Rosetta silent file (secondary structure, phi, psi, omega in degrees, C-alpha in Angstrom):
SEQUENCE: XXXXXXXXXXXXXXXXXXXXXXXXXXXXXXXXXXXXXXXXXXXXXXXXXXXXXXXXXXXXXXXXXXXXXXXXXXXXXXXXXXXXXXXXXXXXXXXXXXXXXXXXXXXXXXXXXXXXXXXXXXXXXXXXXXXXXXXXXXXXXXXXXXXXXXXXXXXXXXXXXXXXXXXXXXXXXXXXXXXXXXXXXXXXXXXXXXXXXXXXXXXXXXXXXXXXXXXXXXXXXXXXXXXXXXXXXXXXXXXXXXXXXXXXXXXXXXXXXXX
SCORE:     score description
SCORE:     0.000 S_00000001
   1 L     0.000  -42.351 -179.912    6.482  -36.546   91.949 S_00000001
   2 H   -62.455  -37.787 -179.933    9.306  -34.316   90.781 S_00000001
   3 H   -65.656  -39.399  179.292   10.014  -36.678   87.919 S_00000001
   4 H   -63.318  -42.771  179.948    6.391  -36.547   86.819 S_00000001
   5 H   -62.005  -42.090  179.632    6.420  -32.747   86.884 S_00000001
   6 H   -64.015  -41.656 -179.590    9.576  -32.651   84.788 S_00000001
   7 H   -63.943  -42.715  179.086    8.071  -35.093   82.299 S_00000001
   8 H   -62.633  -42.617  179.728    4.899  -33.063   82.035 S_00000001
   9 H   -62.104  -41.764  179.561    6.883  -29.863   81.522 S_00000001
  10 H   -62.906  -40.405  179.970    8.950  -31.510   78.805 S_00000001
  11 H   -64.149  -41.997  179.508    5.803  -32.729   77.077 S_00000001
  12 H   -63.074  -43.414  179.806    4.278  -29.255   77.173 S_00000001
  13 H   -63.417  -39.564 -179.231    7.469  -27.710   75.776 S_00000001
  14 H   -66.906  -42.525  178.630    7.629  -30.302   73.011 S_00000001
  15 H   -62.874  -40.465  179.043    4.011  -29.769   72.082 S_00000001
  16 H   -63.811  -41.501  179.037    4.541  -26.010   72.016 S_00000001
  17 H   -65.076  -43.913 -179.462    7.573  -26.365   69.748 S_00000001
  18 H   -64.299  -37.903  179.056    5.755  -28.772   67.478 S_00000001
  19 H   -65.532  -40.774  179.421    2.742  -26.429   67.287 S_00000001
  20 H   -63.033  -42.897  178.053    4.997  -23.502   66.427 S_00000001
  21 H   -64.331  -41.609  179.170    6.611  -25.514   63.639 S_00000001
  22 H   -62.550  -39.868  179.842    3.225  -26.674   62.413 S_00000001
  23 H   -64.741  -42.057  177.829    1.970  -23.099   62.386 S_00000001
  24 H   -62.353  -40.352  179.736    5.008  -21.960   60.408 S_00000001
  25 H   -62.983  -44.238  178.733    4.452  -24.779   57.954 S_00000001
  26 H   -61.452  -43.547  179.514    0.799  -23.832   57.525 S_00000001
  27 H   -62.441  -39.174  179.080    1.749  -20.179   57.019 S_00000001
  28 H   -65.958  -39.597  177.591    4.359  -21.177   54.435 S_00000001
  29 H   -62.817  -43.980  178.634    1.798  -23.299   52.603 S_00000001
  30 H   -61.403  -42.197 -179.687   -0.647  -20.387   52.606 S_00000001
  31 H   -64.283  -43.949  179.690    2.081  -18.051   51.327 S_00000001
  32 H   -64.014  -40.369  178.024    3.093  -20.451   48.570 S_00000001
  33 H   -62.382  -41.768  178.839   -0.515  -20.937   47.536 S_00000001
  34 H   -64.200  -42.197  178.911   -0.996  -17.167   47.348 S_00000001
  35 H   -63.873  -42.129  178.463    2.221  -16.801   45.334 S_00000001
  36 H   -63.059  -38.987  179.082    1.144  -19.581   43.004 S_00000001
  37 H   -64.222  -41.823  177.874   -2.244  -17.939   42.575 S_00000001
  38 H   -63.268  -44.043  179.720   -0.574  -14.623   41.705 S_00000001
  39 H   -63.256  -39.761  178.705    1.757  -16.361   39.265 S_00000001
  40 H   -62.458  -40.644  178.300   -1.169  -18.197   37.700 S_00000001
  41 H   -65.193  -41.070  178.317   -2.982  -14.888   37.208 S_00000001
  42 H   -62.172  -43.032  179.927    0.165  -13.365   35.696 S_00000001
  43 H   -63.109  -43.504  178.856    0.552  -16.332   33.357 S_00000001
  44 H   -62.324  -42.361 -179.942   -3.091  -16.104   32.285 S_00000001
  45 H   -64.346  -45.232  179.179   -2.747  -12.356   31.681 S_00000001
  46 H   -65.496  -39.097  178.694    0.483  -12.779   29.704 S_00000001
  47 H   -62.651  -40.144  178.385   -0.992  -15.666   27.747 S_00000001
  48 H   -66.088  -41.752  176.959   -3.997  -13.523   26.816 S_00000001
  49 H   -60.941  -42.783  179.661   -1.712  -10.670   25.765 S_00000001
  50 H   -63.833  -41.305  178.914    0.311  -13.090   23.665 S_00000001
  51 H   -63.079  -43.616  178.002   -2.843  -14.494   22.050 S_00000001
  52 H   -62.209  -40.562 -179.608   -4.084  -10.981   21.247 S_00000001
  53 H   -67.393  -37.686  175.566   -0.673  -10.099   19.827 S_00000001
  54 H   -56.887  -45.019 -179.752   -0.681  -13.269   17.718 S_00000001
  55 H   -63.956  -42.583 -179.584   -3.985  -12.167   16.175 S_00000001
  56 H   -63.928  -42.961  178.641   -2.684   -8.644   15.557 S_00000001
  57 H   -61.572  -42.784  179.768    0.489   -9.980   13.930 S_00000001
  58 H   -62.649  -41.848 -179.852   -1.531  -12.284   11.702 S_00000001
  59 H   -65.834  -44.291  179.732   -3.816   -9.424   10.632 S_00000001
  60 H   -63.179  -44.424 -179.729   -0.884   -7.081    9.928 S_00000001
  61 H   -63.218  -36.689  179.696    0.968   -9.780    7.986 S_00000001
  62 H   -66.037  -44.489  178.365   -2.161  -10.530    5.926 S_00000001
  63 H   -62.518  -43.325 -179.800   -2.639   -6.867    4.995 S_00000001
  64 H   -60.696  -44.976 -179.319    1.043   -6.559    4.121 S_00000001
  65 H   -62.272  -41.707  179.965    0.926   -9.645    1.896 S_00000001
  66 H   -64.784  -42.546 -179.840   -2.179   -8.381    0.066 S_00000001
  67 H   -62.584  -43.669 -179.575   -0.650   -4.950   -0.521 S_00000001
  68 H   -64.270  -40.766 -178.975    2.531   -6.454   -1.912 S_00000001
  69 H   -67.712  -42.983 -175.768    0.609   -8.818   -4.181 S_00000001
  70 H   -67.979  -35.263 -175.622   -1.792   -6.169   -5.490 S_00000001
  71 H  -100.919   -7.903 -179.239    0.879   -3.625   -6.346 S_00000001
  72 L    53.040   41.307  179.518    3.673   -6.052   -7.278 S_00000001
  73 L   -99.617    9.414 -174.028    6.135   -3.900   -5.324 S_00000001
  74 L   -66.918  121.669  175.866    7.691   -6.852   -3.565 S_00000001
  75 L   -92.917  160.260 -179.626   11.480   -6.585   -3.539 S_00000001
  76 L   -56.385  -40.513 -178.689   13.715   -9.670   -3.066 S_00000001
  77 L   -69.779  -42.663 -178.946   14.714   -8.533    0.402 S_00000001
  78 L   -70.005  -23.857 -176.957   11.184   -7.622    1.419 S_00000001
  79 L   -78.694  -10.750  178.554    9.917  -10.881    0.004 S_00000001
  80 L   -67.687  126.684 -177.131   11.908  -13.008    2.431 S_00000001
  81 L   -70.233  127.309  178.178    9.491  -14.569    4.848 S_00000001
  82 L   -75.317  133.877  178.809   10.206  -13.521    8.387 S_00000001
  83 L   -73.404  132.645 -178.982   10.595  -16.388   10.796 S_00000001
  84 L   -92.991  143.109  174.497    7.950  -16.334   13.467 S_00000001
  85 L   -59.828  -10.557  177.187    8.716  -17.166   17.090 S_00000001
  86 L    81.169   22.454  179.954    5.860  -19.608   16.641 S_00000001
  87 L    71.642 -151.148  178.525    3.641  -18.144   19.283 S_00000001
  88 L  -118.471  100.034 -174.184    3.914  -19.596   22.750 S_00000001
  89 L   -64.766  -27.155 -178.435    4.098  -23.400   22.513 S_00000001
  90 L  -130.548  101.596 -175.064    3.653  -23.939   26.216 S_00000001
  91 L   -74.197   -5.233 -178.844    1.292  -21.525   27.926 S_00000001
  92 L   -99.495   10.949  178.870    2.116  -23.023   31.319 S_00000001
  93 L   -67.792  173.576 -177.226    5.736  -21.874   31.264 S_00000001
  94 L   -66.737  162.939  178.181    7.081  -19.526   33.897 S_00000001
  95 H   -59.803  -37.664 -178.825    6.236  -15.844   33.977 S_00000001
  96 H   -63.581  -44.148  179.929    9.828  -15.052   32.972 S_00000001
  97 H   -66.075  -43.024  178.461    9.664  -17.246   29.862 S_00000001
  98 H   -62.341  -40.842  179.900    6.274  -15.858   28.906 S_00000001
  99 H   -62.783  -42.213  178.859    7.530  -12.310   29.379 S_00000001
 100 H   -64.366  -42.874  179.266   10.521  -12.963   27.100 S_00000001
 101 H   -63.146  -41.583  179.958    8.304  -14.536   24.449 S_00000001
 102 H   -65.076  -37.974  178.287    5.875  -11.639   24.652 S_00000001
 103 H   -63.900  -42.042  178.352    8.726   -9.157   24.297 S_00000001
 104 H   -61.000  -43.313 -179.881    9.967  -10.980   21.183 S_00000001
 105 H   -67.595  -36.679  178.394    6.505  -10.870   19.650 S_00000001
 106 H   -63.189  -41.492  178.395    6.125   -7.190   20.526 S_00000001
 107 H   -64.151  -41.132  178.379    9.403   -6.434   18.757 S_00000001
 108 H   -64.509  -39.183  178.024    8.251   -8.424   15.718 S_00000001
 109 H   -61.701  -40.225  177.873    4.953   -6.547   15.739 S_00000001
 110 H   -62.239  -42.008  177.851    6.880   -3.281   15.724 S_00000001
 111 H   -62.689  -43.216  179.609    8.932   -4.424   12.740 S_00000001
 112 H   -64.284  -41.103  179.809    5.801   -5.469   10.868 S_00000001
 113 H   -62.245  -44.890 -179.976    4.080   -2.173   11.615 S_00000001
 114 H   -64.403  -40.563  177.711    7.071   -0.201   10.322 S_00000001
 115 H   -62.545  -42.894 -179.021    7.272   -2.421    7.251 S_00000001
 116 H   -66.664  -39.710  178.328    3.554   -1.997    6.604 S_00000001
 117 H   -61.224  -44.421  177.731    3.759    1.777    7.039 S_00000001
 118 H   -63.306  -38.024 -179.999    6.576    1.925    4.498 S_00000001
 119 H   -67.910  -39.770  177.604    4.642   -0.289    2.116 S_00000001
 120 H   -61.071  -41.224  176.948    1.525    1.877    2.390 S_00000001
 121 H   -61.282  -42.284  177.909    3.667    4.904    1.498 S_00000001
 122 H   -61.549  -42.607 -179.244    5.024    2.998   -1.516 S_00000001
 123 H   -62.600  -44.127 -179.346    1.497    2.061   -2.586 S_00000001
 124 H   -62.868  -42.344  177.796    0.293    5.657   -2.331 S_00000001
 125 H   -64.735  -40.761  179.626    3.235    6.893   -4.401 S_00000001
 126 H   -62.893  -45.776 -179.606    2.655    4.102   -6.927 S_00000001
 127 H   -64.260  -39.129  178.938   -1.058    4.883   -7.206 S_00000001
 128 H   -64.723  -42.694  178.959   -0.357    8.594   -7.621 S_00000001
 129 H   -63.303  -43.065 -178.984    2.183    7.888  -10.350 S_00000001
 130 H   -65.426  -33.025  178.666   -0.209    5.544  -12.161 S_00000001
 131 H   -67.557  -22.864 -179.501   -2.974    8.173  -12.017 S_00000001
 132 L  -101.076    4.923  178.300   -0.620   10.566  -13.861 S_00000001
 133 L   -98.303  126.791  178.976    0.510    8.026  -16.456 S_00000001
 134 L   -53.243  127.523 -173.982   -1.457    8.051  -19.751 S_00000001
 135 L  -151.429   23.548  179.063   -3.540    4.884  -19.675 S_00000001
 136 L  -151.636  169.228  176.042   -6.747    5.309  -21.701 S_00000001
 137 L   -76.447  138.651  177.711   -8.108    6.248  -25.128 S_00000001
 138 L   -75.114  -19.885 -178.428   -8.632    9.989  -25.655 S_00000001
 139 L  -157.247  151.425  174.502  -11.735    9.311  -27.771 S_00000001
 140 L   -77.814  113.378 -178.063  -13.899    6.391  -28.804 S_00000001
 141 L  -176.128 -160.084 -179.289  -12.772    5.612  -32.332 S_00000001
 142 E  -131.934  148.777 -179.756  -10.294    3.693  -34.458 S_00000001
 143 E   -75.680  123.982 -179.812   -6.674    4.312  -35.360 S_00000001
 144 E  -109.886  -13.583  177.451   -6.370    5.451  -38.961 S_00000001
 145 E  -149.032  128.643 -173.261   -2.703    6.466  -38.960 S_00000001
 146 L   -90.191  174.078  178.333    0.075    4.941  -36.860 S_00000001
 147 L   -78.304  139.852  175.961    3.158    6.361  -35.155 S_00000001
 148 E   109.096 -156.942 -177.336    6.342    6.653  -37.200 S_00000001
 149 E   -69.313  136.375  179.104    7.058    6.840  -40.908 S_00000001
 150 E  -150.690  161.789  172.722    4.000    7.046  -43.140 S_00000001
 151 E   -77.252  129.670 -177.264    2.954    8.130  -46.599 S_00000001
 152 L   -61.382  128.935  177.703    1.738   11.724  -46.388 S_00000001
 153 L   -69.472   -8.092 -179.591   -2.054   11.970  -46.750 S_00000001
 154 L  -105.055    7.642 -178.848   -1.425   15.251  -48.568 S_00000001
 155 L    85.341  170.573  176.445    0.922   13.764  -51.166 S_00000001
 156 L    93.333   21.807  174.849    4.606   14.385  -51.615 S_00000001
 157 L    94.217 -152.255 -174.798    6.114   11.134  -50.333 S_00000001
 158 E   -97.992  157.672  177.472    6.769    9.930  -46.783 S_00000001
 159 E  -148.397  163.351  176.708    6.864   11.826  -43.511 S_00000001
 160 E   -90.607  121.189  178.608    7.402   11.116  -39.816 S_00000001
 161 E   -97.923  115.916 -170.546    4.112   10.947  -37.937 S_00000001
 162 L   -91.531   16.555  176.579    4.789   11.835  -34.294 S_00000001
 163 L  -158.812 -156.452  172.622    1.535   10.490  -32.882 S_00000001
 164 E  -127.560  150.864  175.711   -1.493    8.462  -33.890 S_00000001
 165 E  -103.693  129.179  179.360   -4.700    9.587  -35.578 S_00000001
 166 E  -117.960  111.096 -179.522   -7.962    8.320  -34.092 S_00000001
 167 E   -75.648  138.372  179.326  -11.008    8.837  -36.294 S_00000001
 168 L  -156.936  158.438  179.903  -14.255    9.687  -34.498 S_00000001
 169 L   -59.859  144.380  178.660  -17.520   11.497  -35.284 S_00000001
 170 L   -56.024  132.557  178.280  -17.336   15.282  -35.384 S_00000001
 171 L    87.819   -0.599  177.482  -18.100   16.779  -31.954 S_00000001
 172 L   -65.194  146.256 -179.947  -17.291   13.621  -29.967 S_00000001
 173 E   -68.418  135.912  174.220  -15.802   14.372  -26.515 S_00000001
 174 E  -102.956  128.581 -172.257  -12.017   14.253  -26.250 S_00000001
 175 E  -115.612  146.826  174.175  -10.873   13.122  -22.794 S_00000001
 176 L   -64.086  135.637 -176.573   -7.688   13.540  -20.762 S_00000001
 177 L   -89.615    1.822  175.358   -5.873   10.213  -20.652 S_00000001
 178 L  -171.664  167.631  174.905   -4.526   10.827  -17.117 S_00000001
 179 L   -61.885  143.952  178.614   -4.525   13.401  -14.327 S_00000001
 180 E  -178.331 -170.021 -178.623   -2.603   16.524  -15.282 S_00000001
 181 E  -127.999  138.688 -179.787   -2.402   20.278  -15.821 S_00000001
 182 E   -75.021  121.058  178.405   -3.175   22.207  -19.006 S_00000001
 183 E  -110.027  -13.902  174.377    0.006   23.853  -20.317 S_00000001
 184 E  -151.576  135.806  176.508   -1.303   24.806  -23.763 S_00000001
 185 E  -151.978   99.001 -177.547   -4.819   25.400  -25.074 S_00000001
 186 E   173.293 -158.792 -175.968   -5.127   27.249  -28.352 S_00000001
 187 E   -95.124  135.340  173.769   -4.231   27.313  -32.022 S_00000001
 188 E  -139.041  136.089 -177.248   -0.983   25.891  -33.367 S_00000001
 189 L   -52.784  132.757 -179.715    0.034   25.608  -37.009 S_00000001
 190 L    88.147  -43.959 -177.780   -0.607   22.144  -38.376 S_00000001
 191 L   -85.617  -18.746 -172.502   -2.379   20.967  -35.208 S_00000001
 192 E    67.983 -140.005  178.255   -5.277   23.407  -35.389 S_00000001
 193 E   -74.989  118.292 -169.242   -6.957   23.743  -32.007 S_00000001
 194 E  -124.882  141.583  172.530   -4.561   21.937  -29.672 S_00000001
 195 E  -122.094  131.312  175.141   -4.525   20.948  -25.989 S_00000001
 196 E  -121.461  131.305  178.891   -1.317   19.873  -24.221 S_00000001
 197 E  -114.708  137.609  172.059   -1.355   18.364  -20.721 S_00000001
 198 E  -102.660  119.321 -175.971    1.574   17.973  -18.346 S_00000001
 199 E   -98.768   -3.282 -173.800    1.027   14.899  -16.178 S_00000001
 200 E    77.514  175.980  179.261    4.220   15.043  -14.161 S_00000001
 201 L    56.106   24.742  177.124    6.649   12.129  -13.810 S_00000001
 202 L    88.420    1.086 -175.235    8.029   13.045  -17.248 S_00000001
 203 E  -102.199  138.979  168.596    4.743   12.570  -19.150 S_00000001
 204 E  -137.911  152.425  174.815    2.924   14.967  -21.484 S_00000001
 205 E  -133.357  151.207 -179.940    0.085   14.357  -23.941 S_00000001
 206 E  -130.190  143.244 -176.689   -1.192   16.392  -26.893 S_00000001
 207 E  -132.021  110.079 -173.375   -4.632   16.396  -28.549 S_00000001
 208 E  -112.884  167.350  176.533   -4.898   18.101  -31.939 S_00000001
 209 E    71.371   22.902 -177.714   -7.437   19.126  -34.630 S_00000001
 210 E   -69.537  151.324  175.218  -10.215   19.826  -32.101 S_00000001
 211 E   -82.693  -32.294 -178.691  -13.339   21.719  -33.103 S_00000001
 212 E  -150.483  141.181  179.460  -13.676   23.284  -29.662 S_00000001
 213 E  -103.289  135.283 -173.312  -11.470   23.470  -26.560 S_00000001
 214 L  -102.919   -9.564 -173.553  -13.076   22.965  -23.169 S_00000001
 215 L  -123.467  171.360  179.790  -10.160   23.848  -20.834 S_00000001
 216 L  -128.591  159.729 -179.717   -7.798   26.740  -20.148 S_00000001
 217 L   -60.704  136.241 -179.969   -4.075   26.991  -19.414 S_00000001
 218 L    92.685  -12.004 -177.957   -3.236   26.274  -15.772 S_00000001
 219 L   -74.600  137.020  174.032   -6.362   24.209  -15.163 S_00000001
 220 E   -87.370  133.921 -179.107   -5.972   20.916  -13.299 S_00000001
 221 E  -127.731  152.461  176.185   -7.826   18.035  -14.934 S_00000001
 222 L   -99.435  153.769  175.743   -8.573   14.461  -13.913 S_00000001
 223 L   -57.011  138.336  179.582   -8.177   11.466  -16.147 S_00000001
 224 L    81.346    0.718  176.787  -11.279   10.842  -18.309 S_00000001
 225 L   -81.669  148.348 -177.212  -12.499   14.439  -17.996 S_00000001
 226 E   -74.837  126.657 -179.781  -13.597   16.184  -21.218 S_00000001
 227 E  -116.288  -17.419 -178.768  -10.993   18.661  -22.468 S_00000001
 228 E  -166.473 -176.008  179.081  -12.125   19.253  -26.075 S_00000001
 229 E  -133.544  142.724 -175.406  -14.343   18.034  -28.915 S_00000001
 230 E   -58.559  136.985  176.785  -13.374   16.229  -32.109 S_00000001
 231 E  -148.326 -158.210  179.620  -12.905   18.415  -35.159 S_00000001
 232 L  -144.550   37.885 -178.531  -10.818   18.791  -38.304 S_00000001
 233 L   -79.544  159.280  179.995   -8.969   22.055  -37.715 S_00000001
 234 L    77.213 -151.979 -178.202   -5.425   22.641  -38.917 S_00000001
 235 L   -82.918   90.073 -171.881   -3.734   20.285  -41.371 S_00000001
 236 L  -144.666  151.459  179.082   -6.402   17.586  -41.438 S_00000001
 237 L  -107.737    0.144 -178.599   -8.317   15.469  -43.929 S_00000001
 238 L   169.988  169.527 -176.918  -11.349   14.763  -41.722 S_00000001
 239 L   -63.645  122.562  177.448  -12.626   14.673  -38.144 S_00000001
 240 E  -168.290  171.210  173.577  -10.146   12.892  -35.865 S_00000001
 241 E  -110.768  124.077  169.699   -7.860   13.365  -32.876 S_00000001
 242 E   -87.877  114.730 -172.204   -4.133   13.569  -33.433 S_00000001
 243 E  -115.066  127.317  178.606   -2.842   12.098  -30.154 S_00000001
 244 E  -123.039  147.610  171.539    0.748   12.322  -28.924 S_00000001
 245 E  -122.687  128.215  176.099    2.518   10.993  -25.831 S_00000001
 246 E  -112.857  138.263  174.675    5.787   12.549  -24.696 S_00000001
 247 E  -133.264  124.414 -177.436    8.074   10.961  -22.120 S_00000001
 248 L    53.010   41.103  175.891   11.118   12.770  -20.752 S_00000001
 249 L    81.028    0.944 -178.542   10.798   15.326  -23.550 S_00000001
 250 E  -115.091  135.641  177.735   10.708   12.722  -26.331 S_00000001
 251 E   -76.012  127.552 -176.523    7.670   11.831  -28.437 S_00000001
 252 E  -123.427  166.723  179.815    6.947    8.099  -28.125 S_00000001
 253 L   -65.202  121.192 -178.439    4.470    5.658  -29.632 S_00000001
 254 H   -72.229  -18.970 -173.013    1.119    6.161  -27.821 S_00000001
 255 H   -56.835  -43.637  179.127   -0.158    2.636  -28.574 S_00000001
 256 H   -62.091  -15.646  179.755    1.551    0.934  -25.575 S_00000001
 257 H   -93.763    1.646  177.135   -0.256    3.430  -23.336 S_00000001
 258 L   -92.412  143.696  179.919   -3.691    2.405  -24.599 S_00000001
 259 L   -71.622    0.000    0.000   -5.649   -0.253  -22.661 S_00000001
């Protein structure tokens, strides 16, 4: 009888130990499943962030490429294609690997944003400069006298012509060839009624022989705005605009500045 009791007690103890181990195993399985579920959620969240960042990088890079192409401001250094981490080739990698990849992409996004910001500033400066550079005809007409040495229309041999003459009907509107400020508007010997504009960036333009002046000194004007009307005042043989372009204080041939 005693032996039976001992055997029964041993069986009960063994079953209790086995149950305790089984319970621990079940708890460990539950814990691991919960941890795996959390990790899976983290991976999905990081993968979504990476996908969103991929789209943002692509959009930023596309805008940057278009800006560089449109303005032709691409420098050799800026033109080097940046190597991409290539996204995330395996979205099922560990959270640590995904986090590192996401950090790399975030850093690249920051570089692209800074590059794009600098490029936008360059574009704005470029556009402002181009708006102040003479780039249109001052009047609808035809060139009747070119820049440089010419035979004087008043006789007496050759003379240096410091602009071009553009013939047009009397009273036709004379337009500013770029944004600028009026620095002279009045009568000057030889030129008759004359308008001079300072465009900044080293550029000035002059419009002579006008019948009437439409602007005053100090006035800001936009390119293509009317500043005077065609006439034949001063030393002139007929209605036309004597048009000059100055760059860095020197009178230059206006023809290259015409479209």
